[in-house]
Amino acid sequence: MADNDISATERRKRMNLSGKHLLVTGGAGFIGSNFILYLMREYDNLCITNLDKLTYAGNLENLRGVENDPRYRFVLGDVCDRTLLQSLFAEKQIDLVVHFAAESHVDRSIRDAGAFVQTNIGGTLSLLDAAMNAWKLDGGYRADVKFLQVSTDEVYGSLGKTGVFTERSPLDPHSPYAASKAGADMVVKAYHDTHGLPVCITRCSNNYGPYQFPEKLIPLMFTNCLRKKPLPVYGDGLQVRDWLYAEDHCRAIERVLLDGRAGEVYNIGGRNERTNLQIVKTIIETVRRLHDPSVSEALITHVADRKGHDRRYAIDASKIERELGWKPLVPFEEGMERTIRWYLEHEDWLAHIVSGAYEEYYRQMYGESAS
Ligand code: NAD
Ligand code: DAU
C-alpha cells in the first residue's frame, strides 16, 4: 500500500503501537484471545507476553494461530504472583499492560466469591505494584507507558426502564463479581491519584463472538439448541443487556491504548439493547436457518431467577466516540451470524470444553448434564 493510501488514523496507529511490548493478562480467555489475535493481525512490529493462569476459562486452543509466532509468548502464571510479575517486568521492557485476567462469571461469584476477590482485586493490586516499580523514574514514570484496566458496565449496577450509564454514574455493584471489579477499578484509580501512575479504565457492556466460554448466555443457548436441550431463561427473560461484538471491544481498547488520557474512564457499548428472550429467539432462528430446521422455541424453559439479577444495562459510549473516534463496526445481525457460524464450524472446540469440570458445574447449576 502506498503511504498516501494510509489514513491518518492508520498512520498514527502504526507509529504508536509499533515496536511496543504489551503484557496482556488473561489472554487465553474469551476477549483476551480475541484481542491478541486482532493485534497480531493489525501490527507487524509489536510483541506480546500473554500471562494466564489457565483457569477453567483459559484455553490455549484459542491462540493456536499465533503460538509459534516469534512476536508472541505465553507465560503460565497467576496475576497474584508478585515474584513472577517482577521477573516478567525485569526480563522485557514492558511498555503497556492490558489487564483482562479475572474471574468473569456472575453465577459462579454468587456460589463462591473467594476467587473473585483474590484475582480481581488482589491480582490487580499486584500488577499495579509491579508496573509502578518497573516504570518508576526519578520524579515520574517512563514515557509512553500505560496500564489499561479492562472493566465492565456491571460496576454501575442496574438501570430502570430508562437512562444510561455514563462515566460519571456512581458505582453501585450488586453481584460479588461486579463488586470485585468495582473494587479493582477503585484501586487502579487510587494508583493514578496517589502515585500518578498512567492508567486508563474501560467499562464495556456484554460481549459476544468467537471463543466465548459456554457458561455465558449466547454460547450456552447455542450449545443447548444443538443438543435439543432446554434453554434455561432466568425469571421472565425480560432483563436487558447491551451487546457488542468482541472485536469492536478490542478496537476500542486499542484506541484507548493509543490515545486515552491518563486517569480517565471510557465507557464502551454497542447502543444495542436486547432482552434475554430476544437474544435466545435470535439464536434459535439462526440455528434453524443455518443448521437444523427442527430446533424450536419449545425448548425455551423459564427457570428460577439469578439472585440479585440486574434488570437493565445500557452504556452511553459518547465519550470514546467523541474523544477517540471509536464506533462499533459490526451490526448485531451480522455479528450474531458470524458467531453462530463460528460455533458451528468449531464443534470440536466446544466438545473439548463441554466435558469434565464444566459438566460438573453445569449439573450443579442447572440440575442436569450439559451434554
Ligand atoms: P474469561 O473468563 O473468558 O477469561 C478470563 C481469563 O483470565 C482466562 O483465560 C483465565 O484463565 C484468566 N485468569 C483468571 N484468573 C487468573 C489469574 N489469577 N491469573 C492469571 N490469569 C487468570 O473472561 P472474558 O469474558 O474474556 O473477560 C475478560 C475481561 O473483560 C474480564 O476482566 C471481564 O471482567 C471483562 N469484561 C468482560 C465482558 C464480557 O462480556 N465477557 C464485558 C466487559 C468486561
Ligand atoms: O455486562 C458485562 C458483563 O457481561 C461482564 O462483565 C461479565 O464478565 C459477563 O459474564 C457478562 O455478564 P452477564 O451476567 O450479563 O452475562 P451472562 O452471559 O452470564 O448473562 C447474560 C444474561 O442472560 C443475564 O441477564 C443472565 C441471563 N442468563 C444467563 C445464563 C447463563 C439466563 O437467562 N440463563 C442462563 O443460563
Short mmCIF file of C-alpha atoms and ligand atoms in Angstrom, two decimals:
data_model
loop_
_atom_site.label_atom_id
_atom_site.label_comp_id
_atom_site.label_asym_id
_atom_site.label_seq_id
_atom_site.Cartn_x
_atom_site.Cartn_y
_atom_site.Cartn_z
CA MET A 1 0.00 0.00 0.00
CA ALA A 2 1.41 3.43 -0.93
CA ASP A 3 1.97 5.71 2.03
CA ASN A 4 -0.66 8.22 0.97
CA ASP A 5 -3.26 5.42 0.86
CA ILE A 6 -2.96 5.02 4.63
CA SER A 7 -5.49 7.07 6.59
CA ALA A 8 -4.30 9.45 9.29
CA THR A 9 -5.70 7.18 11.97
CA GLU A 10 -3.95 4.19 10.47
CA ARG A 11 -0.63 6.06 10.29
CA ARG A 12 -0.87 7.12 13.91
CA LYS A 13 -1.77 3.60 14.91
CA ARG A 14 1.36 2.20 13.25
CA MET A 15 3.58 4.82 14.86
CA ASN A 16 2.29 4.40 18.37
CA LEU A 17 1.93 0.67 18.96
CA SER A 18 4.68 -0.49 16.63
CA GLY A 19 7.77 -1.58 18.49
CA LYS A 20 5.92 -1.79 21.78
CA HIS A 21 5.88 -4.75 24.15
CA LEU A 22 2.47 -5.49 25.67
CA LEU A 23 1.84 -7.56 28.75
CA VAL A 24 -1.66 -8.97 28.23
CA THR A 25 -3.12 -10.79 31.23
CA GLY A 26 -5.92 -13.32 30.76
CA GLY A 27 -5.09 -13.60 27.06
CA ALA A 28 -6.27 -17.21 26.88
CA GLY A 29 -9.84 -16.22 27.78
CA PHE A 30 -12.64 -15.05 25.53
CA ILE A 31 -11.91 -11.34 25.00
CA GLY A 32 -8.17 -11.58 25.71
CA SER A 33 -7.64 -14.12 22.93
CA ASN A 34 -9.75 -12.07 20.50
CA PHE A 35 -7.57 -9.08 21.44
CA ILE A 36 -4.25 -10.87 20.89
CA LEU A 37 -5.39 -12.30 17.55
CA TYR A 38 -6.63 -8.86 16.49
CA LEU A 39 -3.38 -7.04 17.38
CA MET A 40 -1.19 -9.70 15.75
CA ARG A 41 -3.20 -9.27 12.53
CA GLU A 42 -3.06 -5.47 12.66
CA TYR A 43 0.60 -4.85 13.60
CA ASP A 44 3.79 -6.43 12.28
CA ASN A 45 6.21 -4.93 14.73
CA LEU A 46 4.78 -5.48 18.20
CA CYS A 47 5.49 -8.06 20.91
CA ILE A 48 3.02 -9.64 23.29
CA THR A 49 3.57 -11.55 26.50
CA ASN A 50 0.37 -13.35 27.49
CA LEU A 51 0.23 -14.14 31.22
CA ASP A 52 -2.59 -16.52 32.05
CA LYS A 53 -3.24 -18.97 34.86
CA LEU A 54 -5.35 -21.20 32.59
CA THR A 55 -8.28 -21.49 34.95
CA TYR A 56 -11.31 -23.39 33.63
CA ALA A 57 -11.92 -20.35 31.37
CA GLY A 58 -8.45 -20.16 29.82
CA ASN A 59 -7.93 -22.12 26.62
CA LEU A 60 -4.73 -22.17 24.57
CA GLU A 61 -6.65 -23.62 21.63
CA ASN A 62 -7.90 -20.06 21.06
CA LEU A 63 -4.33 -18.99 20.26
CA ARG A 64 -3.20 -21.85 18.00
CA GLY A 65 -2.87 -19.39 15.12
CA VAL A 66 -0.14 -17.37 16.86
CA GLU A 67 1.56 -19.84 19.22
CA ASN A 68 4.65 -20.18 17.02
CA ASP A 69 4.87 -16.53 16.10
CA PRO A 70 8.15 -15.02 17.36
CA ARG A 71 6.29 -11.84 18.36
CA TYR A 72 4.21 -13.78 20.90
CA ARG A 73 4.99 -15.73 24.05
CA PHE A 74 2.79 -17.44 26.59
CA VAL A 75 3.62 -17.49 30.31
CA LEU A 76 1.64 -19.78 32.58
CA GLY A 77 1.11 -17.96 35.86
CA ASP A 78 -1.08 -16.13 38.31
CA VAL A 79 -1.54 -12.35 38.37
CA CYS A 80 -1.37 -12.62 42.16
CA ASP A 81 2.22 -13.99 41.98
CA ARG A 82 4.35 -10.93 42.77
CA THR A 83 7.69 -12.70 42.24
CA LEU A 84 6.65 -13.82 38.78
CA LEU A 85 5.35 -10.36 37.88
CA GLN A 86 8.57 -8.74 38.99
CA SER A 87 10.60 -11.13 36.83
CA LEU A 88 8.37 -10.51 33.79
CA PHE A 89 8.95 -6.77 34.05
CA ALA A 90 12.69 -7.32 34.61
CA GLU A 91 13.14 -9.67 31.62
CA LYS A 92 11.47 -7.49 28.99
CA GLN A 93 10.93 -3.79 28.69
CA ILE A 94 7.12 -3.89 29.01
CA ASP A 95 5.54 -0.70 27.67
CA LEU A 96 1.84 -1.40 28.06
CA VAL A 97 -0.26 -3.57 30.36
CA VAL A 98 -3.72 -4.67 29.23
CA HIS A 99 -5.32 -6.34 32.21
CA PHE A 100 -8.10 -8.76 31.23
CA ALA A 101 -7.36 -11.56 33.73
CA ALA A 102 -10.33 -12.05 36.01
CA GLU A 103 -12.93 -14.41 37.30
CA SER A 104 -15.70 -13.25 35.00
CA HIS A 105 -18.92 -15.22 35.57
CA VAL A 106 -21.63 -13.68 37.77
CA ASP A 107 -23.31 -17.02 38.57
CA ARG A 108 -20.04 -18.51 39.85
CA SER A 109 -19.47 -15.43 42.04
CA ILE A 110 -22.88 -16.00 43.65
CA ARG A 111 -21.90 -19.56 44.54
CA ASP A 112 -18.39 -18.70 45.80
CA ALA A 113 -16.92 -15.21 45.79
CA GLY A 114 -13.44 -16.02 47.16
CA ALA A 115 -11.54 -16.37 43.89
CA PHE A 116 -13.25 -13.21 42.59
CA VAL A 117 -11.91 -11.05 45.38
CA GLN A 118 -8.50 -12.71 45.26
CA THR A 119 -7.92 -12.49 41.50
CA ASN A 120 -9.94 -9.44 40.56
CA ILE A 121 -8.85 -7.18 43.42
CA GLY A 122 -5.69 -8.85 44.76
CA GLY A 123 -4.35 -9.66 41.27
CA THR A 124 -4.96 -6.12 40.05
CA LEU A 125 -3.12 -4.72 43.07
CA SER A 126 -0.10 -7.00 42.46
CA LEU A 127 0.02 -5.99 38.82
CA LEU A 128 -0.22 -2.28 39.64
CA ASP A 129 2.69 -2.58 42.09
CA ALA A 130 4.82 -4.47 39.57
CA ALA A 131 4.12 -1.92 36.80
CA MET A 132 4.70 1.02 39.11
CA ASN A 133 8.04 -0.33 40.35
CA ALA A 134 9.24 -1.20 36.86
CA TRP A 135 8.16 2.08 35.25
CA LYS A 136 9.22 4.47 38.03
CA LEU A 137 11.89 7.09 37.27
CA ASP A 138 13.06 9.94 39.47
CA GLY A 139 10.07 12.26 39.69
CA GLY A 140 7.80 10.31 37.34
CA TYR A 141 7.46 7.34 35.01
CA ARG A 142 8.99 6.13 31.76
CA ALA A 143 7.48 7.87 28.74
CA ASP A 144 4.74 6.13 26.75
CA VAL A 145 3.78 3.54 29.35
CA LYS A 146 0.17 2.82 30.24
CA PHE A 147 -1.81 0.43 32.45
CA LEU A 148 -5.21 -0.36 30.99
CA GLN A 149 -7.75 -1.91 33.34
CA VAL A 150 -10.44 -3.81 31.41
CA SER A 151 -13.58 -3.30 33.46
CA THR A 152 -17.29 -3.71 32.99
CA ASP A 153 -20.59 -1.82 32.93
CA GLU A 154 -21.72 -4.05 35.81
CA VAL A 155 -19.86 -1.80 38.27
CA TYR A 156 -22.62 0.80 37.75
CA GLY A 157 -25.37 -1.53 38.99
CA SER A 158 -28.76 -1.73 37.36
CA LEU A 159 -31.00 0.69 35.43
CA GLY A 160 -34.76 1.02 35.33
CA LYS A 161 -36.69 1.27 32.06
CA THR A 162 -34.90 4.47 31.02
CA GLY A 163 -31.48 6.10 31.37
CA VAL A 164 -27.92 5.11 30.50
CA PHE A 165 -24.65 4.71 32.37
CA THR A 166 -22.14 7.49 31.78
CA GLU A 167 -18.60 7.64 33.14
CA ARG A 168 -19.99 9.86 35.91
CA SER A 169 -22.63 7.37 37.07
CA PRO A 170 -21.98 6.27 40.66
CA LEU A 171 -20.56 2.81 41.23
CA ASP A 172 -23.30 0.58 42.65
CA PRO A 173 -22.32 -3.05 42.05
CA HIS A 174 -24.70 -5.82 43.10
CA SER A 175 -23.14 -9.22 42.40
CA PRO A 176 -19.90 -10.30 44.09
CA TYR A 177 -18.33 -10.32 40.60
CA ALA A 178 -19.36 -6.71 39.95
CA ALA A 179 -18.23 -5.69 43.43
CA SER A 180 -14.80 -7.22 42.85
CA LYS A 181 -14.44 -5.36 39.54
CA ALA A 182 -15.56 -2.10 41.16
CA GLY A 183 -13.02 -2.67 43.96
CA ALA A 184 -10.28 -3.24 41.39
CA ASP A 185 -11.27 -0.08 39.50
CA MET A 186 -11.01 1.93 42.71
CA VAL A 187 -7.52 0.59 43.40
CA VAL A 188 -6.48 1.45 39.82
CA LYS A 189 -7.87 4.97 40.25
CA ALA A 190 -6.06 5.31 43.60
CA TYR A 191 -2.73 4.42 41.97
CA HIS A 192 -3.30 7.20 39.48
CA ASP A 193 -4.48 9.75 42.03
CA THR A 194 -1.87 8.88 44.68
CA HIS A 195 1.14 7.72 42.70
CA GLY A 196 0.50 9.38 39.33
CA LEU A 197 0.61 6.00 37.54
CA PRO A 198 -0.65 6.45 33.94
CA VAL A 199 -3.78 4.33 33.94
CA CYS A 200 -6.99 4.15 31.91
CA ILE A 201 -10.12 2.19 32.80
CA THR A 202 -12.53 0.89 30.17
CA ARG A 203 -16.05 -0.21 31.09
CA CYS A 204 -17.67 -2.30 28.41
CA SER A 205 -21.11 -3.84 28.03
CA ASN A 206 -21.82 -7.52 27.25
CA ASN A 207 -19.56 -9.02 24.59
CA TYR A 208 -20.35 -11.84 22.18
CA GLY A 209 -18.34 -13.57 19.45
CA PRO A 210 -15.96 -16.49 18.86
CA TYR A 211 -14.18 -18.22 21.78
CA GLN A 212 -16.72 -17.30 24.48
CA PHE A 213 -16.85 -19.97 27.19
CA PRO A 214 -20.19 -21.86 27.03
CA GLU A 215 -21.27 -20.93 30.57
CA LYS A 216 -22.34 -17.50 29.21
CA LEU A 217 -25.80 -16.81 27.75
CA ILE A 218 -25.14 -16.89 23.98
CA PRO A 219 -22.85 -19.94 23.68
CA LEU A 220 -24.85 -21.78 26.35
CA MET A 221 -28.10 -21.33 24.45
CA PHE A 222 -26.40 -22.21 21.16
CA THR A 223 -24.92 -25.41 22.63
CA ASN A 224 -28.27 -26.45 24.07
CA CYS A 225 -30.01 -25.80 20.72
CA LEU A 226 -27.56 -28.17 19.04
CA ARG A 227 -28.25 -30.83 21.65
CA LYS A 228 -32.01 -30.13 21.75
CA LYS A 229 -31.78 -29.44 25.47
CA PRO A 230 -33.90 -26.99 27.48
CA LEU A 231 -32.88 -23.32 27.10
CA PRO A 232 -32.80 -22.09 30.74
CA VAL A 233 -34.05 -18.49 30.77
CA TYR A 234 -33.73 -16.89 34.22
CA GLY A 235 -37.00 -15.41 35.52
CA ASP A 236 -39.18 -13.67 32.93
CA GLY A 237 -36.26 -13.22 30.49
CA LEU A 238 -37.02 -9.51 30.10
CA GLN A 239 -33.70 -8.37 31.58
CA VAL A 240 -31.86 -6.12 29.14
CA ARG A 241 -28.19 -6.22 28.13
CA ASP A 242 -26.33 -4.01 25.63
CA TRP A 243 -24.50 -6.41 23.28
CA LEU A 244 -21.23 -5.64 21.49
CA TYR A 245 -19.22 -7.83 19.10
CA ALA A 246 -15.93 -8.71 20.85
CA GLU A 247 -13.73 -7.40 18.03
CA ASP A 248 -15.37 -3.99 18.40
CA HIS A 249 -14.41 -4.09 22.09
CA CYS A 250 -10.83 -4.96 21.06
CA ARG A 251 -10.72 -1.98 18.68
CA ALA A 252 -11.96 0.27 21.48
CA ILE A 253 -9.18 -0.96 23.79
CA GLU A 254 -6.67 -0.31 21.01
CA ARG A 255 -7.97 3.28 20.71
CA VAL A 256 -7.64 3.83 24.48
CA LEU A 257 -4.11 2.39 24.47
CA LEU A 258 -3.18 4.80 21.70
CA ASP A 259 -4.86 8.00 22.75
CA GLY A 260 -6.71 7.54 26.05
CA ARG A 261 -5.89 10.22 28.60
CA ALA A 262 -4.25 9.04 31.82
CA GLY A 263 -6.65 8.85 34.75
CA GLU A 264 -9.73 8.65 32.53
CA VAL A 265 -12.56 6.14 32.35
CA TYR A 266 -14.03 5.25 28.93
CA ASN A 267 -17.40 3.52 28.58
CA ILE A 268 -17.73 1.13 25.64
CA GLY A 269 -21.04 -0.17 24.33
CA GLY A 270 -22.98 -1.05 21.23
CA ARG A 271 -26.18 1.01 21.69
CA ASN A 272 -27.71 -2.39 21.15
CA GLU A 273 -30.17 -3.22 23.92
CA ARG A 274 -31.94 -6.59 23.76
CA THR A 275 -33.91 -8.61 26.26
CA ASN A 276 -32.54 -12.05 27.03
CA LEU A 277 -35.61 -13.58 25.39
CA GLN A 278 -34.90 -11.65 22.18
CA ILE A 279 -31.34 -12.99 22.22
CA VAL A 280 -32.50 -16.57 22.75
CA LYS A 281 -35.05 -16.28 19.93
CA THR A 282 -32.38 -14.85 17.58
CA ILE A 283 -30.13 -17.83 18.36
CA ILE A 284 -32.96 -20.28 17.68
CA GLU A 285 -33.84 -18.58 14.41
CA THR A 286 -30.17 -18.52 13.26
CA VAL A 287 -29.54 -22.17 14.16
CA ARG A 288 -32.76 -23.16 12.34
CA ARG A 289 -31.69 -21.27 9.22
CA LEU A 290 -28.03 -22.35 9.16
CA HIS A 291 -28.09 -25.82 10.60
CA ASP A 292 -31.19 -27.57 11.91
CA PRO A 293 -34.75 -26.51 10.96
CA SER A 294 -36.21 -28.71 13.70
CA VAL A 295 -34.90 -26.51 16.56
CA SER A 296 -37.82 -24.56 18.01
CA GLU A 297 -38.88 -22.09 20.70
CA ALA A 298 -40.50 -25.02 22.54
CA LEU A 299 -37.03 -25.55 24.06
CA ILE A 300 -37.30 -22.27 26.00
CA THR A 301 -37.70 -23.06 29.70
CA HIS A 302 -38.12 -20.39 32.36
CA VAL A 303 -36.10 -21.30 35.45
CA ALA A 304 -35.52 -19.64 38.84
CA ASP A 305 -34.12 -16.13 38.53
CA ARG A 306 -30.50 -15.27 39.29
CA LYS A 307 -30.14 -13.85 42.84
CA GLY A 308 -29.84 -10.05 42.79
CA HIS A 309 -30.30 -10.11 39.00
CA ASP A 310 -29.57 -6.70 37.44
CA ARG A 311 -32.57 -5.70 35.35
CA ARG A 312 -31.08 -3.50 32.67
CA TYR A 313 -27.67 -2.26 31.48
CA ALA A 314 -27.21 0.44 28.83
CA ILE A 315 -24.00 2.27 28.07
CA ASP A 316 -23.52 5.82 26.88
CA ALA A 317 -20.34 5.49 24.79
CA SER A 318 -20.32 9.07 23.51
CA LYS A 319 -17.06 9.96 25.31
CA ILE A 320 -14.93 7.38 23.48
CA GLU A 321 -16.78 8.14 20.24
CA ARG A 322 -16.19 11.88 20.56
CA GLU A 323 -12.66 11.91 22.03
CA LEU A 324 -11.08 8.88 20.39
CA GLY A 325 -13.12 8.44 17.21
CA TRP A 326 -14.21 4.89 18.06
CA LYS A 327 -17.52 3.43 16.99
CA PRO A 328 -18.75 -0.14 16.68
CA LEU A 329 -18.35 -1.55 13.15
CA VAL A 330 -20.20 -4.87 13.34
CA PRO A 331 -24.01 -4.65 13.29
CA PHE A 332 -25.73 -7.05 15.67
CA GLU A 333 -27.35 -9.24 12.96
CA GLU A 334 -24.01 -9.69 11.20
CA GLY A 335 -22.16 -10.33 14.47
CA MET A 336 -24.66 -12.98 15.55
CA GLU A 337 -24.49 -14.70 12.17
CA ARG A 338 -20.66 -14.71 12.30
CA THR A 339 -20.73 -16.01 15.88
CA ILE A 340 -23.18 -18.85 15.24
CA ARG A 341 -21.30 -19.83 12.09
CA TRP A 342 -18.03 -19.85 14.08
CA TYR A 343 -19.50 -22.14 16.75
CA LEU A 344 -20.98 -24.43 14.08
CA GLU A 345 -17.56 -24.70 12.44
CA HIS A 346 -15.81 -25.30 15.77
CA GLU A 347 -17.88 -28.03 17.35
CA ASP A 348 -14.62 -29.72 18.39
CA TRP A 349 -13.66 -26.58 20.37
CA LEU A 350 -16.98 -26.78 22.20
CA ALA A 351 -16.75 -30.55 22.69
CA HIS A 352 -13.36 -30.16 24.43
CA ILE A 353 -14.97 -27.84 26.98
CA VAL A 354 -18.36 -29.44 27.46
CA SER A 355 -16.94 -32.32 29.47
CA GLY A 356 -15.02 -32.78 32.71
CA ALA A 357 -15.18 -29.86 35.14
CA TYR A 358 -17.72 -27.98 33.03
CA GLU A 359 -20.06 -30.97 33.10
CA GLU A 360 -19.86 -30.89 36.92
CA TYR A 361 -20.51 -27.12 37.01
CA TYR A 362 -23.49 -27.45 34.67
CA ARG A 363 -25.01 -30.26 36.70
CA GLN A 364 -24.76 -28.22 39.92
CA MET A 365 -26.09 -25.07 38.28
CA TYR A 366 -28.89 -26.46 36.10
CA GLY A 367 -29.55 -29.86 37.71
CA GLU A 368 -28.79 -31.93 34.60
CA SER A 369 -26.00 -32.93 32.23
CA ALA A 370 -24.55 -30.38 29.75
CA SER A 371 -24.08 -32.95 27.03
P1 NAD B 1 -12.89 -15.17 30.58
O1 NAD B 1 -13.42 -15.76 31.84
O2 NAD B 1 -13.28 -15.74 29.28
O3 NAD B 1 -11.29 -15.17 30.64
C1 NAD B 1 -10.58 -14.85 31.79
C2 NAD B 1 -9.12 -15.27 31.60
O4 NAD B 1 -8.38 -14.88 32.76
C3 NAD B 1 -8.95 -16.77 31.45
O5 NAD B 1 -8.04 -17.07 30.39
C4 NAD B 1 -8.35 -17.21 32.79
O6 NAD B 1 -7.53 -18.36 32.70
C5 NAD B 1 -7.56 -15.97 33.17
N1 NAD B 1 -7.36 -15.87 34.62
C6 NAD B 1 -8.29 -16.00 35.60
N2 NAD B 1 -7.71 -15.85 36.80
C7 NAD B 1 -6.39 -15.60 36.58
C8 NAD B 1 -5.28 -15.34 37.43
N3 NAD B 1 -5.40 -15.33 38.78
N4 NAD B 1 -4.07 -15.10 36.86
C9 NAD B 1 -3.92 -15.14 35.50
N5 NAD B 1 -4.94 -15.40 34.66
C10 NAD B 1 -6.17 -15.61 35.20
O7 NAD B 1 -13.25 -13.62 30.66
P2 NAD B 1 -13.68 -12.61 29.49
O8 NAD B 1 -15.13 -12.71 29.28
O9 NAD B 1 -12.74 -12.76 28.37
O10 NAD B 1 -13.41 -11.22 30.25
C11 NAD B 1 -12.11 -10.64 30.22
C12 NAD B 1 -12.13 -9.35 30.99
O11 NAD B 1 -13.07 -8.47 30.41
C13 NAD B 1 -12.54 -9.51 32.46
O12 NAD B 1 -11.75 -8.64 33.23
C14 NAD B 1 -14.01 -9.08 32.48
O13 NAD B 1 -14.34 -8.53 33.72
C15 NAD B 1 -14.01 -8.02 31.38
N6 NAD B 1 -15.30 -7.83 30.69
C16 NAD B 1 -15.95 -8.90 30.13
C17 NAD B 1 -17.12 -8.68 29.42
C18 NAD B 1 -17.88 -9.82 28.76
O14 NAD B 1 -18.98 -9.61 28.25
N7 NAD B 1 -17.35 -11.03 28.73
C19 NAD B 1 -17.63 -7.38 29.28
C20 NAD B 1 -16.95 -6.32 29.89
C21 NAD B 1 -15.76 -6.55 30.57
O1 DAU B 2 -22.06 -6.53 31.18
C1 DAU B 2 -20.77 -7.04 31.09
C2 DAU B 2 -20.71 -8.39 31.75
O2 DAU B 2 -21.39 -9.29 30.87
C3 DAU B 2 -19.30 -8.87 32.02
O3 DAU B 2 -18.70 -8.02 32.94
C4 DAU B 2 -19.30 -10.31 32.55
O4 DAU B 2 -17.97 -10.78 32.68
C5 DAU B 2 -20.04 -11.18 31.55
O5 DAU B 2 -20.11 -12.50 32.04
C6 DAU B 2 -21.43 -10.64 31.30
O6 DAU B 2 -22.25 -10.75 32.49
P1 DAU B 2 -23.80 -11.17 32.41
O7 DAU B 2 -24.20 -11.70 33.72
O8 DAU B 2 -24.61 -10.08 31.80
O9 DAU B 2 -23.66 -12.34 31.29
P2 DAU B 2 -24.31 -13.81 31.19
O10 DAU B 2 -23.98 -14.30 29.81
O11 DAU B 2 -23.96 -14.66 32.33
O12 DAU B 2 -25.86 -13.49 31.26
C7 DAU B 2 -26.48 -12.62 30.34
C8 DAU B 2 -27.94 -12.52 30.74
O13 DAU B 2 -28.57 -13.78 30.48
C9 DAU B 2 -28.17 -12.24 32.21
O14 DAU B 2 -29.30 -11.39 32.36
C10 DAU B 2 -28.47 -13.62 32.81
C11 DAU B 2 -29.16 -14.34 31.66
N1 DAU B 2 -28.95 -15.81 31.63
C12 DAU B 2 -27.67 -16.28 31.66
C13 DAU B 2 -27.42 -17.64 31.64
C14 DAU B 2 -26.02 -18.18 31.69
C15 DAU B 2 -30.03 -16.66 31.54
O15 DAU B 2 -31.19 -16.22 31.48
N2 DAU B 2 -29.80 -18.02 31.51
C16 DAU B 2 -28.54 -18.54 31.58
O16 DAU B 2 -28.39 -19.80 31.58
#
